[in-house]
């Protein structure tokens, strides 16, 4: 039934139902159910159709949110899908995992007083409805071009670029060192936030579109790796979207003891199991939290993913140590709430001093911290409180302090590939070109650890820049062999 808009005054915000805690602690299914049709229409109709929609301004993709909310409220779902897909390559993924409280929903004007429109949940509903009805089709090119683009990295940035370039008719080849596409969508983000069939479904569409994937194909200068020079020879342009993977380690006495593991190794093992793989390091117990006292160090979304994965694997206890307080943690408020509901203990204002144990880690000695004066960046300085040490028992410690870029110029023997002082690739932000002619870059390898929605934005924009660079005039293009 079509709904009238501006219902926010009389109709409260309602999120999709969350699965019961006891049920979700024991499996890796997504914790939110999708909206039922009527609920989606009712919630979409709360939008006040702002003349200046701050939700769209704060969406990295500039989604036409008020328009697709109105179409949803009017039950014009196919039109809503077409509009939503026009600006977002993977709307059903963003609807699930964007930190909406910091982006679109956090800037919804009715947030103050009435609680925001549930934009992410409606976005997910629109595309899931489109999949259910067979409206999601591969973006097939109208005709083929004889120009090709090589893309390194099958994460959201590489895939968004590939989809857009292929839609224009380019021959698109995506190279990835992993055995599956998706990058962190596959091997970083756990299934309870993003079930793996959602990624596999997109893989099938991209293959149908004619994108060629070269998996298990690392680019680099070591034996068995494909040199970048070879890619540059094969393709008219190359897009680098390799993400950031170098783990930051805690440098304290006891570092390196068995039982201390990097976050991404732990999450990758768990995600591989969600795909149905047998993971020897999990079977051996090395990357398995079952029956263990687990301590996770860090306060970002990766740390939240680790604590919640540990709970689902059957950990005896899970404690998160973070050196700042709840109000200053980088992780999403919603994720902390979910973790607390699931039984995670948070130890705020606590930093590790030493890892204890001889053959294997047995505990973490930590000390209490306090927040001091703001530094030059405006963030309060963290200072230790003398004599406040305490010990947390631990059979497994997971380090989740963030990621830095791998040193690509050295690893790839490309001294002319210029990086910033943070090790990210330096590009011209308008054209996405790196210091190497014909080589472009985007996503986390340029921004540093960021968000999926920004990676998609970069991929789409870089694709347009590459199209402009190759600049094939219509007359020079070849017709599809099939024509
Ligand atoms: P990636 O997704 O990292 O993909 C890079 C790809 O490049 C990988 O497939 C990799 O195998 C490949 N590659 C790297 N080097 C080579 C090489 N030499 N040769 C061939 N291939 C190579 N963001 C959100 O918005 N919401 C979330 O909830 C969220 N949760 C997260 C949870 C975790 C645990 C982590 C680590 C990150 C999370 N993020 C989240 C961030 C988000 O996943 C990233 O910002 C995003 O995936 C970056 O996309 P990308 O395409 O730049 O890189
Ligand atoms: Fe919000 Fe992300 Fe969707 Fe943009 S892409 S509307 S930020 S959920
Ligand atoms: Fe609707 Fe909120 Fe966006 Fe305004 S800011 S158009 S109320 S979703």
Coordinates of C-alpha atoms and ligand atoms in Angstrom, one line a residue:
X1 CA 0.0 0.0 0.0
X2 CA 1.4 3.4 -1.0
X3 CA 2.4 5.5 2.0
X4 CA 2.3 9.3 2.4
X5 CA 5.7 10.9 3.3
X6 CA 6.6 13.1 6.4
X7 CA 5.4 10.5 8.8
X8 CA 8.3 11.0 11.2
X9 CA 6.2 13.0 13.8
X10 CA 3.7 10.2 14.4
X11 CA 5.7 7.1 13.5
X12 CA 8.7 6.1 15.6
X13 CA 11.9 4.8 14.1
X14 CA 12.0 1.0 13.8
X15 CA 15.1 -1.1 12.8
X16 CA 14.7 -4.5 11.3
X17 CA 14.3 -7.2 13.9
X18 CA 17.5 -8.4 15.6
X19 CA 18.0 -12.1 16.2
X20 CA 17.9 -13.2 19.8
X21 CA 21.3 -13.0 21.6
X22 CA 21.4 -16.7 22.5
X23 CA 20.7 -17.7 18.9
X24 CA 23.2 -15.3 17.3
X25 CA 26.0 -16.2 19.8
X26 CA 26.0 -19.7 18.4
X27 CA 26.2 -19.1 14.6
X28 CA 27.7 -16.8 12.0
X29 CA 24.4 -15.7 10.4
X30 CA 23.7 -11.9 10.0
X31 CA 22.2 -10.5 13.2
X32 CA 19.6 -8.3 11.5
X33 CA 16.7 -9.8 9.6
X34 CA 15.7 -7.8 6.5
X35 CA 12.7 -5.5 6.6
X36 CA 9.3 -6.9 5.7
X37 CA 7.8 -5.0 2.8
X38 CA 5.2 -3.1 4.8
X39 CA 7.8 -2.1 7.5
X40 CA 10.2 -0.8 4.8
X41 CA 7.4 1.3 3.2
X42 CA 6.4 2.7 6.6
X43 CA 9.9 3.5 7.6
X44 CA 10.7 5.1 4.2
X45 CA 7.6 7.3 4.6
X46 CA 9.1 8.9 7.7
X47 CA 11.5 10.9 5.5
X48 CA 10.6 14.6 5.4
X49 CA 11.9 15.0 1.7
X50 CA 14.4 17.8 2.6
X51 CA 15.1 20.5 0.0
X52 CA 18.8 20.1 1.0
X53 CA 19.2 16.5 1.9
X54 CA 22.0 16.3 4.4
X55 CA 21.8 12.5 4.3
X56 CA 22.9 12.5 0.6
X57 CA 25.6 15.1 1.2
X58 CA 27.1 12.9 3.9
X59 CA 26.8 9.7 1.8
X60 CA 30.2 9.2 0.1
X61 CA 28.4 8.1 -3.0
X62 CA 25.9 11.0 -3.0
X63 CA 23.1 8.6 -3.2
X64 CA 19.7 10.1 -4.2
X65 CA 18.3 9.0 -0.8
X66 CA 15.1 11.1 -0.6
X67 CA 14.0 10.0 -4.1
X68 CA 14.5 6.2 -3.5
X69 CA 12.8 6.5 -0.1
X70 CA 9.8 8.1 -1.7
X71 CA 9.6 5.5 -4.4
X72 CA 9.8 2.8 -1.7
X73 CA 7.0 4.4 0.3
X74 CA 5.0 4.4 -2.9
X75 CA 5.7 0.7 -3.5
X76 CA 7.4 1.5 -6.8
X77 CA 10.2 -0.9 -6.0
X78 CA 11.7 -1.4 -9.4
X79 CA 12.1 2.3 -9.9
X80 CA 13.6 2.6 -6.5
X81 CA 16.1 -0.1 -7.4
X82 CA 17.1 1.6 -10.7
X83 CA 17.7 4.9 -8.9
X84 CA 19.6 3.3 -6.0
X85 CA 21.9 1.2 -8.4
X86 CA 22.6 4.3 -10.5
X87 CA 25.0 5.7 -7.9
X88 CA 26.1 2.6 -5.9
X89 CA 27.7 -0.5 -7.4
X90 CA 26.9 -2.7 -4.3
X91 CA 23.9 -1.1 -2.5
X92 CA 22.9 -4.3 -0.7
X93 CA 26.5 -4.4 0.8
X94 CA 26.6 -0.8 1.9
X95 CA 23.1 -1.1 3.4
X96 CA 24.5 -3.8 5.6
X97 CA 27.9 -2.6 6.6
X98 CA 28.2 1.2 6.2
X99 CA 28.6 2.9 9.6
X100 CA 25.4 4.8 9.0
X101 CA 25.5 6.5 12.3
X102 CA 28.6 8.4 11.1
X103 CA 27.4 9.0 7.5
X104 CA 23.8 9.3 6.1
X105 CA 21.7 8.5 9.1
X106 CA 23.9 10.5 11.5
X107 CA 23.2 13.6 9.4
X108 CA 19.5 13.0 8.8
X109 CA 17.7 16.2 9.8
X110 CA 15.0 14.4 11.8
X111 CA 17.7 12.7 13.9
X112 CA 17.5 15.4 16.5
X113 CA 14.3 14.7 18.3
X114 CA 12.7 12.0 16.2
X115 CA 15.6 9.6 15.4
X116 CA 16.8 9.3 11.8
X117 CA 15.2 7.5 8.9
X118 CA 16.6 3.9 8.8
X119 CA 18.3 4.6 5.4
X120 CA 20.7 1.7 5.4
X121 CA 18.0 -0.9 6.1
X122 CA 15.8 0.5 3.3
X123 CA 18.7 0.5 0.9
X124 CA 19.3 -3.2 1.6
X125 CA 15.6 -3.9 1.3
X126 CA 15.4 -2.3 -2.1
X127 CA 18.3 -4.3 -3.6
X128 CA 17.2 -7.6 -2.0
X129 CA 13.7 -7.1 -3.5
X130 CA 15.4 -6.5 -6.8
X131 CA 17.4 -9.8 -6.5
X132 CA 14.2 -11.7 -5.4
X133 CA 12.4 -10.4 -8.5
X134 CA 15.2 -11.0 -11.0
X135 CA 15.7 -7.2 -11.7
X136 CA 19.5 -7.3 -11.0
X137 CA 21.2 -8.0 -14.3
X138 CA 24.9 -7.9 -15.3
X139 CA 25.8 -4.5 -16.7
X140 CA 26.5 -5.7 -20.2
X141 CA 28.3 -3.3 -22.6
X142 CA 26.4 -2.1 -25.6
X143 CA 29.6 -2.9 -27.7
X144 CA 33.1 -4.1 -27.2
X145 CA 36.2 -2.0 -27.3
X146 CA 39.7 -3.3 -28.2
X147 CA 41.3 -1.5 -25.2
X148 CA 42.0 -3.3 -22.0
X149 CA 42.5 -2.4 -18.4
X150 CA 44.3 -4.5 -15.7
X151 CA 43.1 -4.1 -12.2
X152 CA 45.2 -5.3 -9.2
X153 CA 43.0 -6.2 -6.3
X154 CA 39.5 -7.6 -6.3
X155 CA 38.3 -5.7 -3.2
X156 CA 35.4 -3.2 -3.4
X157 CA 37.6 -0.5 -5.1
X158 CA 38.9 -2.9 -7.8
X159 CA 35.4 -4.5 -8.4
X160 CA 33.6 -1.1 -8.6
X161 CA 36.1 0.1 -11.2
X162 CA 35.9 -3.2 -13.1
X163 CA 32.1 -3.1 -13.2
X164 CA 32.0 0.4 -14.6
X165 CA 34.8 0.0 -17.1
X166 CA 33.4 -3.3 -18.4
X167 CA 30.0 -1.6 -18.7
X168 CA 31.7 0.9 -21.1
X169 CA 33.0 -2.0 -23.2
X170 CA 36.6 -2.3 -22.1
X171 CA 38.3 -5.7 -21.8
X172 CA 38.8 -5.9 -18.0
X173 CA 41.2 -8.2 -16.3
X174 CA 41.3 -8.4 -12.4
X175 CA 44.3 -9.9 -10.7
X176 CA 44.2 -11.0 -7.1
X177 CA 46.6 -13.0 -4.9
X178 CA 43.6 -14.6 -3.1
X179 CA 41.6 -17.5 -4.3
X180 CA 38.3 -15.5 -4.1
X181 CA 37.2 -12.1 -5.0
X182 CA 36.0 -9.5 -2.5
X183 CA 39.2 -8.5 -0.6
X184 CA 38.1 -7.6 2.9
X185 CA 34.5 -8.2 2.0
X186 CA 35.4 -11.9 1.8
X187 CA 38.2 -12.4 4.3
X188 CA 38.0 -9.4 6.7
X189 CA 34.4 -8.6 7.5
X190 CA 32.7 -11.5 9.3
X191 CA 29.5 -13.3 8.1
X192 CA 27.4 -12.0 11.0
X193 CA 27.8 -8.5 9.3
X194 CA 27.9 -9.7 5.7
X195 CA 27.0 -13.2 4.8
X196 CA 29.3 -14.7 2.1
X197 CA 26.6 -15.6 -0.4
X198 CA 26.0 -11.8 -0.8
X199 CA 29.6 -11.5 -2.1
X200 CA 29.4 -14.7 -4.2
X201 CA 26.2 -13.5 -5.9
X202 CA 28.0 -10.3 -7.1
X203 CA 30.9 -12.5 -8.3
X204 CA 28.6 -14.4 -10.5
X205 CA 27.2 -11.2 -12.0
X206 CA 30.6 -9.8 -12.7
X207 CA 31.7 -13.0 -14.4
X208 CA 28.5 -12.9 -16.5
X209 CA 29.4 -9.3 -17.4
X210 CA 32.6 -10.6 -19.0
X211 CA 35.2 -9.5 -16.5
X212 CA 38.1 -11.9 -16.5
X213 CA 39.4 -12.8 -13.0
X214 CA 43.0 -14.1 -12.5
X215 CA 42.8 -15.4 -9.0
X216 CA 45.8 -16.8 -7.0
X217 CA 47.9 -14.3 -9.0
X218 CA 50.1 -12.1 -6.8
X219 CA 51.6 -9.1 -8.4
X220 CA 55.2 -8.4 -7.3
X221 CA 58.8 -9.0 -7.9
X222 CA 59.4 -12.3 -6.1
X223 CA 59.6 -15.7 -7.9
X224 CA 56.1 -16.8 -8.8
X225 CA 54.7 -13.3 -8.8
X226 CA 53.7 -11.3 -11.9
X227 CA 55.7 -8.1 -12.3
X228 CA 53.9 -4.8 -12.7
X229 CA 55.8 -4.2 -15.9
X230 CA 54.1 -7.2 -17.4
X231 CA 50.7 -5.8 -16.6
X232 CA 51.6 -2.4 -18.1
X233 CA 52.7 -4.2 -21.2
X234 CA 49.5 -6.2 -21.4
X235 CA 47.0 -3.4 -20.8
X236 CA 46.3 0.2 -21.9
X237 CA 45.9 1.2 -18.2
X238 CA 46.4 -0.4 -14.8
X239 CA 44.4 0.4 -11.6
X240 CA 46.0 -0.5 -8.3
X241 CA 43.5 -1.3 -5.5
X242 CA 45.6 -3.5 -3.2
X243 CA 44.3 -2.3 0.2
X244 CA 46.4 -2.1 3.4
X245 CA 47.5 -5.3 5.1
X246 CA 50.5 -4.6 7.3
X247 CA 49.4 -5.3 10.9
X248 CA 50.4 -2.8 13.6
X249 CA 52.0 -4.8 16.5
X250 CA 52.0 -4.1 20.3
X251 CA 55.7 -3.5 21.2
X252 CA 55.9 -4.7 24.8
X253 CA 57.8 -7.4 26.7
X254 CA 56.5 -10.8 25.6
X255 CA 55.6 -9.8 22.1
X256 CA 55.9 -12.7 19.7
X257 CA 54.8 -15.4 22.3
X258 CA 52.8 -18.2 20.9
X259 CA 49.1 -17.5 21.3
X260 CA 49.4 -13.9 20.2
X261 CA 47.8 -13.5 16.8
X262 CA 47.2 -10.7 14.3
X263 CA 43.5 -9.8 13.9
X264 CA 43.4 -10.4 10.1
X265 CA 44.8 -14.0 10.4
X266 CA 42.2 -14.8 13.0
X267 CA 39.3 -13.3 11.0
X268 CA 40.5 -14.8 7.7
X269 CA 40.5 -18.3 9.2
X270 CA 37.0 -17.8 10.5
X271 CA 35.8 -16.3 7.2
X272 CA 37.2 -19.2 5.2
X273 CA 35.2 -21.5 7.4
X274 CA 32.1 -19.5 6.6
X275 CA 32.9 -20.3 2.9
X276 CA 33.1 -24.0 3.9
X277 CA 36.9 -24.3 3.6
X278 CA 38.9 -26.6 5.9
X279 CA 41.4 -24.4 7.7
X280 CA 44.3 -26.4 9.2
X281 CA 45.3 -23.5 11.6
X282 CA 41.7 -23.5 13.0
X283 CA 41.6 -27.3 13.3
X284 CA 45.0 -27.3 15.2
X285 CA 43.6 -24.7 17.6
X286 CA 46.1 -22.0 16.6
X287 CA 43.4 -19.6 15.2
X288 CA 40.5 -21.0 17.1
X289 CA 39.1 -19.3 20.2
X290 CA 37.0 -22.2 21.5
X291 CA 37.4 -22.8 25.2
X292 CA 39.9 -20.0 25.6
X293 CA 40.2 -16.8 27.6
X294 CA 40.6 -14.3 24.8
X295 CA 42.0 -10.8 25.1
X296 CA 41.5 -8.4 22.1
X297 CA 43.6 -5.3 22.0
X298 CA 42.1 -2.3 20.1
X299 CA 39.0 -0.2 19.9
X300 CA 38.1 -0.1 16.2
X301 CA 35.7 -2.0 14.1
X302 CA 38.3 -4.8 13.5
X303 CA 38.6 -5.3 17.3
X304 CA 34.8 -5.5 17.5
X305 CA 34.8 -8.1 14.7
X306 CA 37.4 -10.1 16.7
X307 CA 35.6 -10.1 20.0
X308 CA 32.3 -11.1 18.4
X309 CA 33.9 -13.8 16.3
X310 CA 35.6 -15.2 19.5
X311 CA 32.2 -15.4 21.2
X312 CA 30.7 -17.3 18.3
X313 CA 33.7 -19.8 18.3
X314 CA 32.9 -20.6 21.9
X315 CA 35.5 -18.7 23.9
X316 CA 35.4 -19.1 27.7
X317 CA 35.8 -15.3 28.2
X318 CA 36.4 -12.4 25.9
X319 CA 37.9 -9.1 27.1
X320 CA 38.5 -6.0 25.0
X321 CA 41.3 -3.7 26.2
X322 CA 41.2 -0.2 24.8
X323 CA 43.4 2.7 26.0
X324 CA 40.7 5.4 25.7
X325 CA 37.2 5.5 27.0
X326 CA 33.9 4.5 25.4
X327 CA 33.2 8.0 24.1
X328 CA 36.6 8.2 22.3
X329 CA 36.7 4.8 20.7
X330 CA 36.9 4.7 16.9
X331 CA 34.5 1.7 16.6
X332 CA 30.8 2.2 15.8
X333 CA 28.6 2.7 18.8
X334 CA 26.2 0.1 17.5
X335 CA 28.9 -2.5 17.2
X336 CA 30.0 -2.0 20.8
X337 CA 26.4 -2.4 21.9
X338 CA 26.0 -5.6 19.9
X339 CA 29.3 -6.9 21.4
X340 CA 28.1 -6.1 25.0
X341 CA 24.8 -7.9 24.4
X342 CA 26.7 -10.9 23.2
X343 CA 28.8 -11.1 26.4
X344 CA 32.0 -9.2 25.7
X345 CA 33.7 -7.5 28.7
X346 CA 35.2 -4.1 27.9
X347 CA 38.1 -2.8 29.9
X348 CA 38.2 0.9 29.0
X349 CA 41.2 3.1 29.6
X350 CA 43.5 0.1 29.8
X351 CA 46.7 -0.5 27.8
X352 CA 49.0 -3.6 27.7
X353 CA 52.2 -3.3 29.6
X354 CA 53.5 -6.9 29.0
X355 CA 52.5 -10.3 27.7
X356 CA 53.0 -13.0 30.3
X357 CA 54.0 -16.6 29.8
X358 CA 57.0 -18.7 28.8
X359 CA 56.1 -21.2 26.2
X360 CA 52.7 -19.7 25.4
X361 CA 50.9 -16.5 26.4
X362 CA 49.0 -16.9 29.7
X363 CA 48.0 -13.4 30.5
X364 CA 48.3 -9.7 29.7
X365 CA 49.6 -7.2 32.3
X366 CA 47.8 -3.9 31.6
X367 CA 47.7 -0.6 33.3
X368 CA 45.0 2.0 33.7
X369 CA 45.2 5.2 31.6
X370 CA 43.7 8.6 31.9
X371 CA 42.9 11.2 29.3
X372 CA 44.9 14.4 29.5
X373 CA 45.0 17.7 27.6
X374 CA 44.2 17.7 23.9
X375 CA 47.3 17.5 21.5
X376 CA 47.8 19.5 18.3
X377 CA 45.1 17.3 16.5
X378 CA 42.6 18.2 19.2
X379 CA 42.5 14.6 20.5
X380 CA 43.1 14.1 24.3
X381 CA 46.5 12.7 25.1
X382 CA 46.5 9.3 26.9
X383 CA 48.6 9.0 30.0
X384 CA 49.3 6.0 32.2
X385 CA 48.3 6.0 35.9
X386 CA 51.3 5.0 38.0
X387 CA 50.8 1.9 40.2
X388 CA 47.6 0.8 38.4
X389 CA 48.8 -2.5 36.9
X390 CA 46.5 -5.5 36.7
X391 CA 46.5 -8.8 35.0
X392 CA 43.9 -10.4 32.7
X393 CA 44.2 -14.1 32.1
X394 CA 44.6 -15.0 28.5
X395 CA 45.2 -18.2 26.4
X396 CA 44.9 -16.1 23.2
X397 CA 45.6 -12.5 22.5
X398 CA 44.4 -10.8 19.3
X399 CA 46.2 -7.7 18.2
X400 CA 43.7 -5.4 16.4
X401 CA 45.4 -2.0 16.3
X402 CA 44.9 -1.2 12.7
X403 CA 46.8 -1.6 9.4
X404 CA 49.5 0.2 7.4
X405 CA 50.2 -0.2 3.7
X406 CA 52.8 -2.7 2.6
X407 CA 55.9 -0.9 1.1
X408 CA 54.8 -1.4 -2.6
X409 CA 57.8 0.4 -4.2
X410 CA 60.2 -2.0 -2.5
X411 CA 58.1 -5.1 -2.7
X412 CA 57.4 -4.5 -6.4
X413 CA 60.9 -3.2 -7.2
X414 CA 59.3 0.0 -8.5
X415 CA 61.4 2.8 -7.0
X416 CA 59.6 5.4 -9.2
X417 CA 56.2 4.6 -7.6
X418 CA 55.9 7.5 -5.2
X419 CA 54.3 7.1 -1.8
X420 CA 53.2 9.5 0.9
X421 CA 54.9 9.7 4.3
X422 CA 52.3 7.2 5.6
X423 CA 53.3 4.7 2.8
X424 CA 50.1 5.1 0.9
X425 CA 50.3 5.6 -2.9
X426 CA 50.5 9.2 -4.0
X427 CA 48.0 10.1 -6.7
X428 CA 46.7 13.1 -8.4
X429 CA 43.3 13.3 -6.7
X430 CA 41.5 14.5 -9.8
X431 CA 42.9 12.0 -12.3
X432 CA 43.7 9.1 -9.9
X433 CA 47.0 8.7 -11.7
X434 CA 50.1 7.6 -9.7
X435 CA 53.7 8.7 -10.5
X436 CA 53.8 6.0 -13.2
X437 CA 52.2 6.9 -16.5
X438 CA 49.1 4.9 -17.2
X439 CA 49.0 3.5 -13.6
X440 CA 46.1 4.6 -11.4
X441 CA 45.2 3.8 -7.8
X442 CA 42.4 4.1 -5.3
X443 CA 40.7 2.6 -2.2
X444 CA 42.6 1.9 1.0
X445 CA 46.0 1.8 -0.7
X446 CA 45.5 5.6 -1.3
X447 CA 43.3 6.6 1.7
X448 CA 44.8 4.3 4.3
X449 CA 42.4 2.0 6.2
X450 CA 39.0 3.4 5.4
X451 CA 35.5 2.2 4.5
X452 CA 33.9 0.0 1.8
X453 CA 31.7 2.9 0.6
X454 CA 34.8 5.1 0.0
X455 CA 36.5 2.2 -1.8
X456 CA 33.4 2.0 -4.1
X457 CA 33.5 5.7 -4.7
X458 CA 37.2 5.6 -5.6
X459 CA 36.7 2.7 -7.9
X460 CA 33.8 4.4 -9.8
X461 CA 35.6 7.7 -10.1
X462 CA 38.9 6.1 -11.1
X463 CA 37.1 4.1 -13.8
X464 CA 35.8 7.4 -15.2
X465 CA 39.3 8.9 -15.1
X466 CA 40.8 5.9 -16.8
X467 CA 38.1 6.1 -19.5
X468 CA 39.1 9.7 -20.1
X469 CA 42.8 8.8 -20.1
X470 CA 42.4 6.1 -22.7
X471 CA 40.2 8.5 -24.4
X472 CA 39.3 6.2 -27.3
X473 CA 37.2 8.3 -29.7
X474 CA 34.1 6.5 -30.8
X475 CA 35.5 6.1 -34.3
X476 CA 38.5 4.1 -33.1
X477 CA 36.4 1.6 -31.1
X478 CA 35.9 -1.8 -32.5
X479 CA 32.6 -3.4 -32.7
X480 CA 31.8 -6.5 -30.6
X481 CA 32.9 -9.7 -32.2
X482 CA 29.3 -10.9 -31.6
X483 CA 27.8 -8.0 -33.6
Ligands
LIG1 P1 40.7 -4.5 0.0 O1 39.2 -4.8 0.3 O2 41.7 -4.7 1.1 O3 41.1 -5.4 -1.3 C1 42.4 -5.4 -1.7 C2 42.6 -6.7 -2.6 O4 43.9 -6.6 -3.2 C3 42.6 -8.0 -1.8 O5 41.7 -8.9 -2.4 C4 44.0 -8.4 -1.9 O6 44.2 -9.9 -1.9 C5 44.5 -7.8 -3.2 N1 45.9 -7.6 -3.2 C6 46.7 -7.0 -2.4 N2 48.0 -7.0 -2.8 C7 48.0 -7.7 -3.9 C8 49.1 -8.1 -4.8 N3 50.4 -7.8 -4.6 N4 48.8 -8.8 -5.9 C9 47.5 -9.2 -6.1 N5 46.4 -8.8 -5.3 C10 46.7 -8.1 -4.2 N6 34.4 -1.0 6.2 C11 33.1 -0.7 6.2 O7 32.6 0.2 5.5 N7 32.2 -1.4 7.1 C12 32.7 -2.4 7.9 O8 31.9 -2.9 8.7 C13 34.1 -2.7 7.8 N8 34.5 -3.7 8.6 C14 35.9 -4.0 8.5 C15 36.3 -5.1 9.2 C16 37.7 -5.5 9.1 C17 38.1 -6.7 10.0 C18 38.5 -4.8 8.3 C19 40.0 -5.1 8.2 C20 38.1 -3.7 7.6 C21 36.7 -3.4 7.6 N9 36.2 -2.3 6.9 C22 34.9 -2.0 6.9 C23 37.1 -1.6 5.9 C24 36.9 -2.0 4.5 O9 36.8 -3.4 4.4 C25 38.0 -1.5 3.6 O10 38.0 -0.1 3.7 C26 37.7 -1.9 2.1 O11 37.6 -3.3 1.9 C27 38.9 -1.3 1.2 O12 38.7 -1.8 -0.1 P2 39.9 -1.9 -1.1 O13 39.3 -2.5 -2.4 O14 40.7 -0.7 -1.2 O15 40.9 -3.0 -0.5
LIG2 FE1 24.2 5.4 3.8 FE2 26.3 4.0 3.0 FE3 24.0 3.8 1.7 FE4 25.4 6.0 1.5 S1 26.0 4.0 0.8 S2 23.2 5.9 1.8 S3 26.3 6.1 3.5 S4 24.3 3.2 3.8
LIG3 FE1 14.8 12.3 4.5 FE2 16.5 12.5 6.6 FE3 17.4 12.7 4.1 FE4 15.9 14.7 5.1 S1 18.0 14.1 5.8 S2 15.8 13.8 3.0 S3 14.5 13.5 6.4 S4 16.5 10.9 5.0

